[in-house]
Structures are given as structure tokens and as C-alpha cells.
Amino acid sequence: MMNKSLDSRATSSPPHTREPQVNTGSVFDVAGRLPQAKQLKVLSSNFFARNVQANIQRVKDSRRPLRLRLRNICSVVIIDNQTYEELLNVRTQLIKLVERMEHNDEANPSS
């Protein structure tokens, strides 16, 4: 069986072991859109609250998270619903991958 690794080189795996499949493209897409917390735009909670609907729409349209500052401490990161759903999907894929790897390790213990 031939599998492509992350760096696009073809690698072969033995036929008795099946590599768990994860859609790495979606994982990297979601991860690439989420900058580090220190790089996020920071808004005061009062400013955000003045026009909640418009600020939420901006987050939704730009798909860029925001940090809210409460009492001069960054307390909350706000992301859009679609990104949140994608993160949940990535989490589910990673959990399944770990479970498959654990199952494979139990089925094929190394001597």
C-alpha cells in the first residue's frame, strides 16, 4: 500500500498495518487561520458590548478571532461558529487517529 506523507513523498507501509486516515488538509487549513493569541486584535469588553451585533458580524465575515479585555486582562477569545465547528471536526479526527493507533499497538505488540 502506498501512502503520501505530509511532505508529499511517497512511502510504503506493510500490508498488515493500515495507517489511520486523517484529512490533514482541513487540519492545516483551520490551524493556519488561527494566529497566536498575542497576534489577535484586542478590544475592550465595553467597546465590544456597545455594538455587539456589528462586532460579531465582523468576526463572522473576517473569520479572524478577537481577544476581549476585561479589567485590563485579556480574558476571552471569540471565534466564528464555522471555525469552531471545524475545530470540533479536527478534534474528532485526532481522537479517532489516536484510538486507531492505540488499537494497532495493542493488536501488534512489539517484542
PDB file of N, CA and C in Angstrom:
ATOM      1  N   MET A   1       0.844  -1.159   0.000  1.00  0.00           N
ATOM      2  CA  MET A   1       0.000   0.000   0.000  1.00  0.00           C
ATOM      3  C   MET A   1       0.900   1.235   0.000  1.00  0.00           C
ATOM      4  N   MET A   2       0.568   2.224  -0.794  1.00  0.00           N
ATOM      5  CA  MET A   2       1.354   3.451  -0.854  1.00  0.00           C
ATOM      6  C   MET A   2       0.594   4.566  -0.138  1.00  0.00           C
ATOM      7  N   ASN A   3       1.288   5.286   0.703  1.00  0.00           N
ATOM      8  CA  ASN A   3       0.719   6.436   1.399  1.00  0.00           C
ATOM      9  C   ASN A   3       1.580   7.645   1.123  1.00  0.00           C
ATOM     10  N   LYS A   4       0.954   8.806   1.083  1.00  0.00           N
ATOM     11  CA  LYS A   4       1.724  10.040   0.946  1.00  0.00           C
ATOM     12  C   LYS A   4       1.931  10.619   2.322  1.00  0.00           C
ATOM     13  N   SER A   5       3.145  10.978   2.611  1.00  0.00           N
ATOM     14  CA  SER A   5       3.436  11.615   3.890  1.00  0.00           C
ATOM     15  C   SER A   5       3.154  13.099   3.768  1.00  0.00           C
ATOM     16  N   LEU A   6       3.280  13.801   4.882  1.00  0.00           N
ATOM     17  CA  LEU A   6       2.985  15.234   4.900  1.00  0.00           C
ATOM     18  C   LEU A   6       3.871  16.030   3.959  1.00  0.00           C
ATOM     19  N   ASP A   7       5.097  15.552   3.723  1.00  0.00           N
ATOM     20  CA  ASP A   7       5.975  16.296   2.835  1.00  0.00           C
ATOM     21  C   ASP A   7       5.859  15.804   1.398  1.00  0.00           C
ATOM     22  N   SER A   8       4.773  15.075   1.078  1.00  0.00           N
ATOM     23  CA  SER A   8       4.388  14.645  -0.270  1.00  0.00           C
ATOM     24  C   SER A   8       5.297  13.592  -0.881  1.00  0.00           C
ATOM     25  N   ARG A   9       6.206  13.013  -0.117  1.00  0.00           N
ATOM     26  CA  ARG A   9       6.999  11.907  -0.634  1.00  0.00           C
ATOM     27  C   ARG A   9       6.177  10.640  -0.463  1.00  0.00           C
ATOM     28  N   ALA A  10       6.231   9.765  -1.450  1.00  0.00           N
ATOM     29  CA  ALA A  10       5.510   8.507  -1.362  1.00  0.00           C
ATOM     30  C   ALA A  10       6.275   7.566  -0.443  1.00  0.00           C
ATOM     31  N   THR A  11       5.540   6.935   0.493  1.00  0.00           N
ATOM     32  CA  THR A  11       6.139   5.961   1.386  1.00  0.00           C
ATOM     33  C   THR A  11       5.283   4.713   1.350  1.00  0.00           C
ATOM     34  N   SER A  12       5.884   3.585   1.584  1.00  0.00           N
ATOM     35  CA  SER A  12       5.099   2.357   1.598  1.00  0.00           C
ATOM     36  C   SER A  12       5.008   1.859   3.028  1.00  0.00           C
ATOM     37  N   SER A  13       3.858   1.211   3.330  1.00  0.00           N
ATOM     38  CA  SER A  13       3.692   0.611   4.639  1.00  0.00           C
ATOM     39  C   SER A  13       3.373  -0.855   4.432  1.00  0.00           C
ATOM     40  N   PRO A  14       3.714  -1.676   5.383  1.00  0.00           N
ATOM     41  CA  PRO A  14       3.438  -3.101   5.236  1.00  0.00           C
ATOM     42  C   PRO A  14       1.939  -3.350   5.067  1.00  0.00           C
ATOM     43  N   PRO A  15       1.557  -4.366   4.297  1.00  0.00           N
ATOM     44  CA  PRO A  15       0.143  -4.605   4.029  1.00  0.00           C
ATOM     45  C   PRO A  15      -0.651  -4.997   5.266  1.00  0.00           C
ATOM     46  N   HIS A  16      -0.017  -5.527   6.321  1.00  0.00           N
ATOM     47  CA  HIS A  16      -0.763  -5.955   7.500  1.00  0.00           C
ATOM     48  C   HIS A  16      -1.128  -4.802   8.430  1.00  0.00           C
ATOM     49  N   THR A  17      -0.522  -3.643   8.257  1.00  0.00           N
ATOM     50  CA  THR A  17      -0.878  -2.484   9.080  1.00  0.00           C
ATOM     51  C   THR A  17      -1.554  -1.456   8.216  1.00  0.00           C
ATOM     52  N   ARG A  18      -2.630  -0.933   8.712  1.00  0.00           N
ATOM     53  CA  ARG A  18      -3.372   0.080   7.973  1.00  0.00           C
ATOM     54  C   ARG A  18      -3.173   1.408   8.675  1.00  0.00           C
ATOM     55  N   GLU A  19      -2.664   2.379   7.936  1.00  0.00           N
ATOM     56  CA  GLU A  19      -2.436   3.698   8.506  1.00  0.00           C
ATOM     57  C   GLU A  19      -3.772   4.415   8.660  1.00  0.00           C
ATOM     58  N   PRO A  20      -4.060   4.978   9.839  1.00  0.00           N
ATOM     59  CA  PRO A  20      -5.289   5.740  10.012  1.00  0.00           C
ATOM     60  C   PRO A  20      -5.290   6.955   9.089  1.00  0.00           C
ATOM     61  N   GLN A  21      -6.415   7.219   8.503  1.00  0.00           N
ATOM     62  CA  GLN A  21      -6.527   8.328   7.566  1.00  0.00           C
ATOM     63  C   GLN A  21      -7.094   9.558   8.274  1.00  0.00           C
ATOM     64  N   VAL A  22      -6.431  10.667   8.125  1.00  0.00           N
ATOM     65  CA  VAL A  22      -6.876  11.947   8.667  1.00  0.00           C
ATOM     66  C   VAL A  22      -6.766  12.957   7.550  1.00  0.00           C
ATOM     67  N   ASN A  23      -7.762  13.773   7.408  1.00  0.00           N
ATOM     68  CA  ASN A  23      -7.734  14.804   6.384  1.00  0.00           C
ATOM     69  C   ASN A  23      -6.823  15.925   6.864  1.00  0.00           C
ATOM     70  N   THR A  24      -5.527  15.777   6.574  1.00  0.00           N
ATOM     71  CA  THR A  24      -4.559  16.762   7.060  1.00  0.00           C
ATOM     72  C   THR A  24      -4.753  18.123   6.417  1.00  0.00           C
ATOM     73  N   GLY A  25      -5.339  18.160   5.230  1.00  0.00           N
ATOM     74  CA  GLY A  25      -5.598  19.449   4.575  1.00  0.00           C
ATOM     75  C   GLY A  25      -6.500  20.320   5.419  1.00  0.00           C
ATOM     76  N   SER A  26      -7.601  19.747   5.950  1.00  0.00           N
ATOM     77  CA  SER A  26      -8.511  20.549   6.764  1.00  0.00           C
ATOM     78  C   SER A  26      -7.876  20.921   8.093  1.00  0.00           C
ATOM     79  N   VAL A  27      -7.048  20.045   8.634  1.00  0.00           N
ATOM     80  CA  VAL A  27      -6.357  20.355   9.887  1.00  0.00           C
ATOM     81  C   VAL A  27      -5.464  21.573   9.698  1.00  0.00           C
ATOM     82  N   PHE A  28      -4.678  21.560   8.620  1.00  0.00           N
ATOM     83  CA  PHE A  28      -3.775  22.684   8.372  1.00  0.00           C
ATOM     84  C   PHE A  28      -4.538  23.944   7.974  1.00  0.00           C
ATOM     85  N   ASP A  29      -5.675  23.804   7.283  1.00  0.00           N
ATOM     86  CA  ASP A  29      -6.487  24.967   6.927  1.00  0.00           C
ATOM     87  C   ASP A  29      -6.974  25.678   8.182  1.00  0.00           C
ATOM     88  N   VAL A  30      -7.525  24.911   9.108  1.00  0.00           N
ATOM     89  CA  VAL A  30      -8.046  25.501  10.348  1.00  0.00           C
ATOM     90  C   VAL A  30      -6.899  26.083  11.167  1.00  0.00           C
ATOM     91  N   ALA A  31      -5.836  25.323  11.322  1.00  0.00           N
ATOM     92  CA  ALA A  31      -4.693  25.788  12.117  1.00  0.00           C
ATOM     93  C   ALA A  31      -4.054  27.026  11.503  1.00  0.00           C
ATOM     94  N   GLY A  32      -4.021  27.097  10.179  1.00  0.00           N
ATOM     95  CA  GLY A  32      -3.413  28.241   9.506  1.00  0.00           C
ATOM     96  C   GLY A  32      -4.197  29.524   9.675  1.00  0.00           C
ATOM     97  N   ARG A  33      -5.513  29.388   9.893  1.00  0.00           N
ATOM     98  CA  ARG A  33      -6.343  30.580  10.069  1.00  0.00           C
ATOM     99  C   ARG A  33      -6.331  31.095  11.489  1.00  0.00           C
ATOM    100  N   LEU A  34      -5.816  30.318  12.415  1.00  0.00           N
ATOM    101  CA  LEU A  34      -5.823  30.732  13.811  1.00  0.00           C
ATOM    102  C   LEU A  34      -4.442  31.225  14.227  1.00  0.00           C
ATOM    103  N   PRO A  35      -4.268  32.538  14.266  1.00  0.00           N
ATOM    104  CA  PRO A  35      -2.972  33.075  14.681  1.00  0.00           C
ATOM    105  C   PRO A  35      -2.776  32.891  16.189  1.00  0.00           C
ATOM    106  N   GLN A  36      -1.567  33.104  16.629  1.00  0.00           N
ATOM    107  CA  GLN A  36      -1.275  33.030  18.061  1.00  0.00           C
ATOM    108  C   GLN A  36      -2.070  34.095  18.794  1.00  0.00           C
ATOM    109  N   ALA A  37      -2.408  33.820  20.034  1.00  0.00           N
ATOM    110  CA  ALA A  37      -3.232  34.737  20.824  1.00  0.00           C
ATOM    111  C   ALA A  37      -2.625  36.131  20.901  1.00  0.00           C
ATOM    112  N   LYS A  38      -1.301  36.223  21.009  1.00  0.00           N
ATOM    113  CA  LYS A  38      -0.681  37.546  21.137  1.00  0.00           C
ATOM    114  C   LYS A  38      -0.780  38.359  19.841  1.00  0.00           C
ATOM    115  N   GLN A  39      -1.127  37.705  18.721  1.00  0.00           N
ATOM    116  CA  GLN A  39      -1.263  38.407  17.444  1.00  0.00           C
ATOM    117  C   GLN A  39      -2.696  38.856  17.168  1.00  0.00           C
ATOM    118  N   LEU A  40      -3.636  38.496  18.025  1.00  0.00           N
ATOM    119  CA  LEU A  40      -5.041  38.842  17.802  1.00  0.00           C
ATOM    120  C   LEU A  40      -5.321  40.296  18.160  1.00  0.00           C
ATOM    121  N   LYS A  41      -6.271  40.857  17.454  1.00  0.00           N
ATOM    122  CA  LYS A  41      -6.729  42.203  17.767  1.00  0.00           C
ATOM    123  C   LYS A  41      -7.414  42.163  19.131  1.00  0.00           C
ATOM    124  N   VAL A  42      -7.117  43.145  19.968  1.00  0.00           N
ATOM    125  CA  VAL A  42      -7.674  43.201  21.318  1.00  0.00           C
ATOM    126  C   VAL A  42      -8.681  44.336  21.397  1.00  0.00           C
ATOM    127  N   LEU A  43      -9.865  44.020  21.922  1.00  0.00           N
ATOM    128  CA  LEU A  43     -10.903  45.024  22.145  1.00  0.00           C
ATOM    129  C   LEU A  43     -11.281  45.023  23.612  1.00  0.00           C
ATOM    130  N   SER A  44     -11.673  46.175  24.104  1.00  0.00           N
ATOM    131  CA  SER A  44     -12.193  46.211  25.469  1.00  0.00           C
ATOM    132  C   SER A  44     -13.600  45.622  25.444  1.00  0.00           C
ATOM    133  N   SER A  45     -13.986  45.003  26.535  1.00  0.00           N
ATOM    134  CA  SER A  45     -15.322  44.415  26.606  1.00  0.00           C
ATOM    135  C   SER A  45     -16.394  45.499  26.479  1.00  0.00           C
ATOM    136  N   ASN A  46     -16.114  46.703  26.996  1.00  0.00           N
ATOM    137  CA  ASN A  46     -17.088  47.806  26.870  1.00  0.00           C
ATOM    138  C   ASN A  46     -17.281  48.199  25.418  1.00  0.00           C
ATOM    139  N   PHE A  47     -16.167  48.309  24.667  1.00  0.00           N
ATOM    140  CA  PHE A  47     -16.264  48.661  23.251  1.00  0.00           C
ATOM    141  C   PHE A  47     -17.038  47.581  22.499  1.00  0.00           C
ATOM    142  N   PHE A  48     -16.724  46.314  22.769  1.00  0.00           N
ATOM    143  CA  PHE A  48     -17.402  45.211  22.089  1.00  0.00           C
ATOM    144  C   PHE A  48     -18.897  45.226  22.406  1.00  0.00           C
ATOM    145  N   ALA A  49     -19.221  45.487  23.661  1.00  0.00           N
ATOM    146  CA  ALA A  49     -20.623  45.458  24.094  1.00  0.00           C
ATOM    147  C   ALA A  49     -21.448  46.605  23.525  1.00  0.00           C
ATOM    148  N   ARG A  50     -20.809  47.719  23.175  1.00  0.00           N
ATOM    149  CA  ARG A  50     -21.564  48.860  22.640  1.00  0.00           C
ATOM    150  C   ARG A  50     -22.300  48.515  21.360  1.00  0.00           C
ATOM    151  N   ASN A  51     -21.677  47.695  20.546  1.00  0.00           N
ATOM    152  CA  ASN A  51     -22.310  47.304  19.293  1.00  0.00           C
ATOM    153  C   ASN A  51     -22.024  45.819  19.038  1.00  0.00           C
ATOM    154  N   VAL A  52     -22.601  44.979  19.881  1.00  0.00           N
ATOM    155  CA  VAL A  52     -22.340  43.544  19.850  1.00  0.00           C
ATOM    156  C   VAL A  52     -22.637  42.953  18.476  1.00  0.00           C
ATOM    157  N   GLN A  53     -23.778  43.296  17.920  1.00  0.00           N
ATOM    158  CA  GLN A  53     -24.178  42.697  16.649  1.00  0.00           C
ATOM    159  C   GLN A  53     -23.171  43.003  15.538  1.00  0.00           C
ATOM    160  N   ALA A  54     -22.741  44.240  15.432  1.00  0.00           N
ATOM    161  CA  ALA A  54     -21.777  44.613  14.390  1.00  0.00           C
ATOM    162  C   ALA A  54     -20.421  43.941  14.630  1.00  0.00           C
ATOM    163  N   ASN A  55     -19.991  43.879  15.879  1.00  0.00           N
ATOM    164  CA  ASN A  55     -18.709  43.250  16.184  1.00  0.00           C
ATOM    165  C   ASN A  55     -18.739  41.745  15.910  1.00  0.00           C
ATOM    166  N   ILE A  56     -19.843  41.096  16.239  1.00  0.00           N
ATOM    167  CA  ILE A  56     -19.970  39.673  15.935  1.00  0.00           C
ATOM    168  C   ILE A  56     -19.976  39.460  14.426  1.00  0.00           C
ATOM    169  N   GLN A  57     -20.649  40.323  13.704  1.00  0.00           N
ATOM    170  CA  GLN A  57     -20.683  40.200  12.240  1.00  0.00           C
ATOM    171  C   GLN A  57     -19.281  40.369  11.651  1.00  0.00           C
ATOM    172  N   ARG A  58     -18.477  41.279  12.216  1.00  0.00           N
ATOM    173  CA  ARG A  58     -17.102  41.453  11.741  1.00  0.00           C
ATOM    174  C   ARG A  58     -16.277  40.175  11.943  1.00  0.00           C
ATOM    175  N   VAL A  59     -16.434  39.548  13.100  1.00  0.00           N
ATOM    176  CA  VAL A  59     -15.716  38.299  13.376  1.00  0.00           C
ATOM    177  C   VAL A  59     -16.176  37.231  12.381  1.00  0.00           C
ATOM    178  N   LYS A  60     -17.468  37.168  12.165  1.00  0.00           N
ATOM    179  CA  LYS A  60     -18.038  36.182  11.250  1.00  0.00           C
ATOM    180  C   LYS A  60     -17.546  36.390   9.822  1.00  0.00           C
ATOM    181  N   ASP A  61     -17.534  37.629   9.371  1.00  0.00           N
ATOM    182  CA  ASP A  61     -17.125  37.947   7.995  1.00  0.00           C
ATOM    183  C   ASP A  61     -15.623  37.750   7.779  1.00  0.00           C
ATOM    184  N   SER A  62     -14.827  38.195   8.723  1.00  0.00           N
ATOM    185  CA  SER A  62     -13.378  38.135   8.556  1.00  0.00           C
ATOM    186  C   SER A  62     -12.812  36.764   8.935  1.00  0.00           C
ATOM    187  N   ARG A  63     -13.564  36.024   9.739  1.00  0.00           N
ATOM    188  CA  ARG A  63     -13.115  34.736  10.274  1.00  0.00           C
ATOM    189  C   ARG A  63     -11.793  34.888  11.026  1.00  0.00           C
ATOM    190  N   ARG A  64     -11.580  36.073  11.588  1.00  0.00           N
ATOM    191  CA  ARG A  64     -10.407  36.348  12.418  1.00  0.00           C
ATOM    192  C   ARG A  64     -10.864  36.443  13.872  1.00  0.00           C
ATOM    193  N   PRO A  65     -10.283  35.658  14.760  1.00  0.00           N
ATOM    194  CA  PRO A  65     -10.662  35.720  16.177  1.00  0.00           C
ATOM    195  C   PRO A  65     -10.303  37.074  16.793  1.00  0.00           C
ATOM    196  N   LEU A  66     -10.957  37.388  17.879  1.00  0.00           N
ATOM    197  CA  LEU A  66     -10.682  38.599  18.659  1.00  0.00           C
ATOM    198  C   LEU A  66     -10.426  38.212  20.107  1.00  0.00           C
ATOM    199  N   ARG A  67      -9.634  39.041  20.775  1.00  0.00           N
ATOM    200  CA  ARG A  67      -9.471  38.893  22.220  1.00  0.00           C
ATOM    201  C   ARG A  67     -10.209  40.042  22.883  1.00  0.00           C
ATOM    202  N   LEU A  68     -10.943  39.727  23.937  1.00  0.00           N
ATOM    203  CA  LEU A  68     -11.617  40.769  24.710  1.00  0.00           C
ATOM    204  C   LEU A  68     -10.877  40.976  26.013  1.00  0.00           C
ATOM    205  N   ARG A  69     -10.749  42.244  26.338  1.00  0.00           N
ATOM    206  CA  ARG A  69     -10.047  42.636  27.559  1.00  0.00           C
ATOM    207  C   ARG A  69     -11.098  43.023  28.601  1.00  0.00           C
ATOM    208  N   LEU A  70     -10.986  42.429  29.780  1.00  0.00           N
ATOM    209  CA  LEU A  70     -11.885  42.744  30.885  1.00  0.00           C
ATOM    210  C   LEU A  70     -11.025  43.144  32.067  1.00  0.00           C
ATOM    211  N   ARG A  71     -11.223  44.357  32.551  1.00  0.00           N
ATOM    212  CA  ARG A  71     -10.409  44.899  33.652  1.00  0.00           C
ATOM    213  C   ARG A  71      -8.914  44.828  33.328  1.00  0.00           C
ATOM    214  N   ASN A  72      -8.583  45.225  32.110  1.00  0.00           N
ATOM    215  CA  ASN A  72      -7.203  45.274  31.608  1.00  0.00           C
ATOM    216  C   ASN A  72      -6.509  43.914  31.525  1.00  0.00           C
ATOM    217  N   ILE A  73      -7.288  42.834  31.511  1.00  0.00           N
ATOM    218  CA  ILE A  73      -6.731  41.489  31.348  1.00  0.00           C
ATOM    219  C   ILE A  73      -7.447  40.835  30.168  1.00  0.00           C
ATOM    220  N   CYS A  74      -6.667  40.314  29.222  1.00  0.00           N
ATOM    221  CA  CYS A  74      -7.282  39.597  28.104  1.00  0.00           C
ATOM    222  C   CYS A  74      -7.882  38.313  28.645  1.00  0.00           C
ATOM    223  N   SER A  75      -9.212  38.215  28.568  1.00  0.00           N
ATOM    224  CA  SER A  75      -9.919  37.131  29.232  1.00  0.00           C
ATOM    225  C   SER A  75     -10.604  36.148  28.290  1.00  0.00           C
ATOM    226  N   VAL A  76     -10.976  36.604  27.086  1.00  0.00           N
ATOM    227  CA  VAL A  76     -11.795  35.782  26.211  1.00  0.00           C
ATOM    228  C   VAL A  76     -11.307  35.906  24.778  1.00  0.00           C
ATOM    229  N   VAL A  77     -11.331  34.779  24.066  1.00  0.00           N
ATOM    230  CA  VAL A  77     -11.083  34.785  22.626  1.00  0.00           C
ATOM    231  C   VAL A  77     -12.401  34.420  21.959  1.00  0.00           C
ATOM    232  N   ILE A  78     -12.794  35.204  20.982  1.00  0.00           N
ATOM    233  CA  ILE A  78     -14.044  34.966  20.263  1.00  0.00           C
ATOM    234  C   ILE A  78     -13.709  34.503  18.852  1.00  0.00           C
ATOM    235  N   ILE A  79     -14.291  33.353  18.459  1.00  0.00           N
ATOM    236  CA  ILE A  79     -14.127  32.859  17.093  1.00  0.00           C
ATOM    237  C   ILE A  79     -15.506  32.688  16.479  1.00  0.00           C
ATOM    238  N   ASP A  80     -15.537  32.628  15.148  1.00  0.00           N
ATOM    239  CA  ASP A  80     -16.817  32.446  14.464  1.00  0.00           C
ATOM    240  C   ASP A  80     -17.268  30.996  14.575  1.00  0.00           C
ATOM    241  N   ASN A  81     -18.548  30.776  14.366  1.00  0.00           N
ATOM    242  CA  ASN A  81     -19.151  29.464  14.515  1.00  0.00           C
ATOM    243  C   ASN A  81     -18.568  28.437  13.545  1.00  0.00           C
ATOM    244  N   GLN A  82     -18.327  28.830  12.307  1.00  0.00           N
ATOM    245  CA  GLN A  82     -17.803  27.897  11.313  1.00  0.00           C
ATOM    246  C   GLN A  82     -16.411  27.391  11.709  1.00  0.00           C
ATOM    247  N   THR A  83     -15.552  28.278  12.179  1.00  0.00           N
ATOM    248  CA  THR A  83     -14.225  27.874  12.634  1.00  0.00           C
ATOM    249  C   THR A  83     -14.333  26.953  13.843  1.00  0.00           C
ATOM    250  N   TYR A  84     -15.261  27.250  14.740  1.00  0.00           N
ATOM    251  CA  TYR A  84     -15.476  26.401  15.906  1.00  0.00           C
ATOM    252  C   TYR A  84     -15.886  24.993  15.479  1.00  0.00           C
ATOM    253  N   GLU A  85     -16.817  24.899  14.523  1.00  0.00           N
ATOM    254  CA  GLU A  85     -17.258  23.593  14.020  1.00  0.00           C
ATOM    255  C   GLU A  85     -16.092  22.845  13.376  1.00  0.00           C
ATOM    256  N   GLU A  86     -15.253  23.552  12.639  1.00  0.00           N
ATOM    257  CA  GLU A  86     -14.092  22.924  12.020  1.00  0.00           C
ATOM    258  C   GLU A  86     -13.107  22.427  13.084  1.00  0.00           C
ATOM    259  N   LEU A  87     -12.932  23.198  14.146  1.00  0.00           N
ATOM    260  CA  LEU A  87     -12.052  22.764  15.234  1.00  0.00           C
ATOM    261  C   LEU A  87     -12.596  21.505  15.916  1.00  0.00           C
ATOM    262  N   LEU A  88     -13.905  21.441  16.095  1.00  0.00           N
ATOM    263  CA  LEU A  88     -14.503  20.241  16.668  1.00  0.00           C
ATOM    264  C   LEU A  88     -14.274  19.036  15.759  1.00  0.00           C
ATOM    265  N   ASN A  89     -14.382  19.247  14.452  1.00  0.00           N
ATOM    266  CA  ASN A  89     -14.141  18.169  13.494  1.00  0.00           C
ATOM    267  C   ASN A  89     -12.687  17.707  13.559  1.00  0.00           C
ATOM    268  N   VAL A  90     -11.758  18.642  13.629  1.00  0.00           N
ATOM    269  CA  VAL A  90     -10.338  18.299  13.741  1.00  0.00           C
ATOM    270  C   VAL A  90     -10.101  17.516  15.030  1.00  0.00           C
ATOM    271  N   ARG A  91     -10.698  17.973  16.116  1.00  0.00           N
ATOM    272  CA  ARG A  91     -10.559  17.277  17.403  1.00  0.00           C
ATOM    273  C   ARG A  91     -11.065  15.849  17.289  1.00  0.00           C
ATOM    274  N   THR A  92     -12.223  15.659  16.669  1.00  0.00           N
ATOM    275  CA  THR A  92     -12.790  14.327  16.487  1.00  0.00           C
ATOM    276  C   THR A  92     -11.872  13.442  15.651  1.00  0.00           C
ATOM    277  N   GLN A  93     -11.332  14.001  14.566  1.00  0.00           N
ATOM    278  CA  GLN A  93     -10.411  13.239  13.717  1.00  0.00           C
ATOM    279  C   GLN A  93      -9.169  12.817  14.490  1.00  0.00           C
ATOM    280  N   LEU A  94      -8.622  13.722  15.286  1.00  0.00           N
ATOM    281  CA  LEU A  94      -7.415  13.411  16.056  1.00  0.00           C
ATOM    282  C   LEU A  94      -7.681  12.359  17.127  1.00  0.00           C
ATOM    283  N   ILE A  95      -8.842  12.422  17.774  1.00  0.00           N
ATOM    284  CA  ILE A  95      -9.203  11.411  18.771  1.00  0.00           C
ATOM    285  C   ILE A  95      -9.311  10.045  18.106  1.00  0.00           C
ATOM    286  N   LYS A  96      -9.968   9.991  16.936  1.00  0.00           N
ATOM    287  CA  LYS A  96     -10.089   8.729  16.208  1.00  0.00           C
ATOM    288  C   LYS A  96      -8.709   8.198  15.802  1.00  0.00           C
ATOM    289  N   LEU A  97      -7.843   9.080  15.369  1.00  0.00           N
ATOM    290  CA  LEU A  97      -6.497   8.681  14.979  1.00  0.00           C
ATOM    291  C   LEU A  97      -5.745   8.071  16.156  1.00  0.00           C
ATOM    292  N   VAL A  98      -5.807   8.707  17.303  1.00  0.00           N
ATOM    293  CA  VAL A  98      -5.131   8.192  18.493  1.00  0.00           C
ATOM    294  C   VAL A  98      -5.720   6.838  18.890  1.00  0.00           C
ATOM    295  N   GLU A  99      -7.045   6.708  18.835  1.00  0.00           N
ATOM    296  CA  GLU A  99      -7.676   5.436  19.184  1.00  0.00           C
ATOM    297  C   GLU A  99      -7.241   4.327  18.227  1.00  0.00           C
ATOM    298  N   ARG A 100      -7.171   4.640  16.932  1.00  0.00           N
ATOM    299  CA  ARG A 100      -6.735   3.640  15.952  1.00  0.00           C
ATOM    300  C   ARG A 100      -5.280   3.243  16.194  1.00  0.00           C
ATOM    301  N   MET A 101      -4.449   4.222  16.485  1.00  0.00           N
ATOM    302  CA  MET A 101      -3.040   3.927  16.740  1.00  0.00           C
ATOM    303  C   MET A 101      -2.896   3.062  17.992  1.00  0.00           C
ATOM    304  N   GLU A 102      -3.663   3.363  19.030  1.00  0.00           N
ATOM    305  CA  GLU A 102      -3.624   2.561  20.254  1.00  0.00           C
ATOM    306  C   GLU A 102      -4.109   1.142  19.973  1.00  0.00           C
ATOM    307  N   HIS A 103      -5.178   1.025  19.172  1.00  0.00           N
ATOM    308  CA  HIS A 103      -5.710  -0.292  18.808  1.00  0.00           C
ATOM    309  C   HIS A 103      -4.678  -1.078  18.007  1.00  0.00           C
ATOM    310  N   ASN A 104      -4.009  -0.418  17.067  1.00  0.00           N
ATOM    311  CA  ASN A 104      -2.964  -1.074  16.276  1.00  0.00           C
ATOM    312  C   ASN A 104      -1.808  -1.515  17.163  1.00  0.00           C
ATOM    313  N   ASP A 105      -1.441  -0.692  18.141  1.00  0.00           N
ATOM    314  CA  ASP A 105      -0.362  -1.059  19.061  1.00  0.00           C
ATOM    315  C   ASP A 105      -0.740  -2.266  19.909  1.00  0.00           C
ATOM    316  N   GLU A 106      -2.011  -2.344  20.320  1.00  0.00           N
ATOM    317  CA  GLU A 106      -2.472  -3.496  21.107  1.00  0.00           C
ATOM    318  C   GLU A 106      -2.510  -4.752  20.247  1.00  0.00           C
ATOM    319  N   ALA A 107      -2.917  -4.614  18.973  1.00  0.00           N
ATOM    320  CA  ALA A 107      -3.021  -5.762  18.075  1.00  0.00           C
ATOM    321  C   ALA A 107      -1.652  -6.258  17.617  1.00  0.00           C
ATOM    322  N   ASN A 108      -0.677  -5.365  17.537  1.00  0.00           N
ATOM    323  CA  ASN A 108       0.669  -5.712  17.060  1.00  0.00           C
ATOM    324  C   ASN A 108       1.716  -5.294  18.090  1.00  0.00           C
ATOM    325  N   PRO A 109       1.744  -5.963  19.261  1.00  0.00           N
ATOM    326  CA  PRO A 109       2.748  -5.566  20.268  1.00  0.00           C
ATOM    327  C   PRO A 109       4.149  -5.861  19.755  1.00  0.00           C
ATOM    328  N   SER A 110       5.043  -4.951  19.994  1.00  0.00           N
ATOM    329  CA  SER A 110       6.438  -5.159  19.565  1.00  0.00           C
ATOM    330  C   SER A 110       7.160  -6.000  20.612  1.00  0.00           C
ATOM    331  N   SER A 111       8.013  -6.859  20.141  1.00  0.00           N
ATOM    332  CA  SER A 111       8.715  -7.787  21.053  1.00  0.00           C
ATOM    333  C   SER A 111       9.982  -7.184  21.581  1.00  0.00           C
TER     334      SER A 111
END
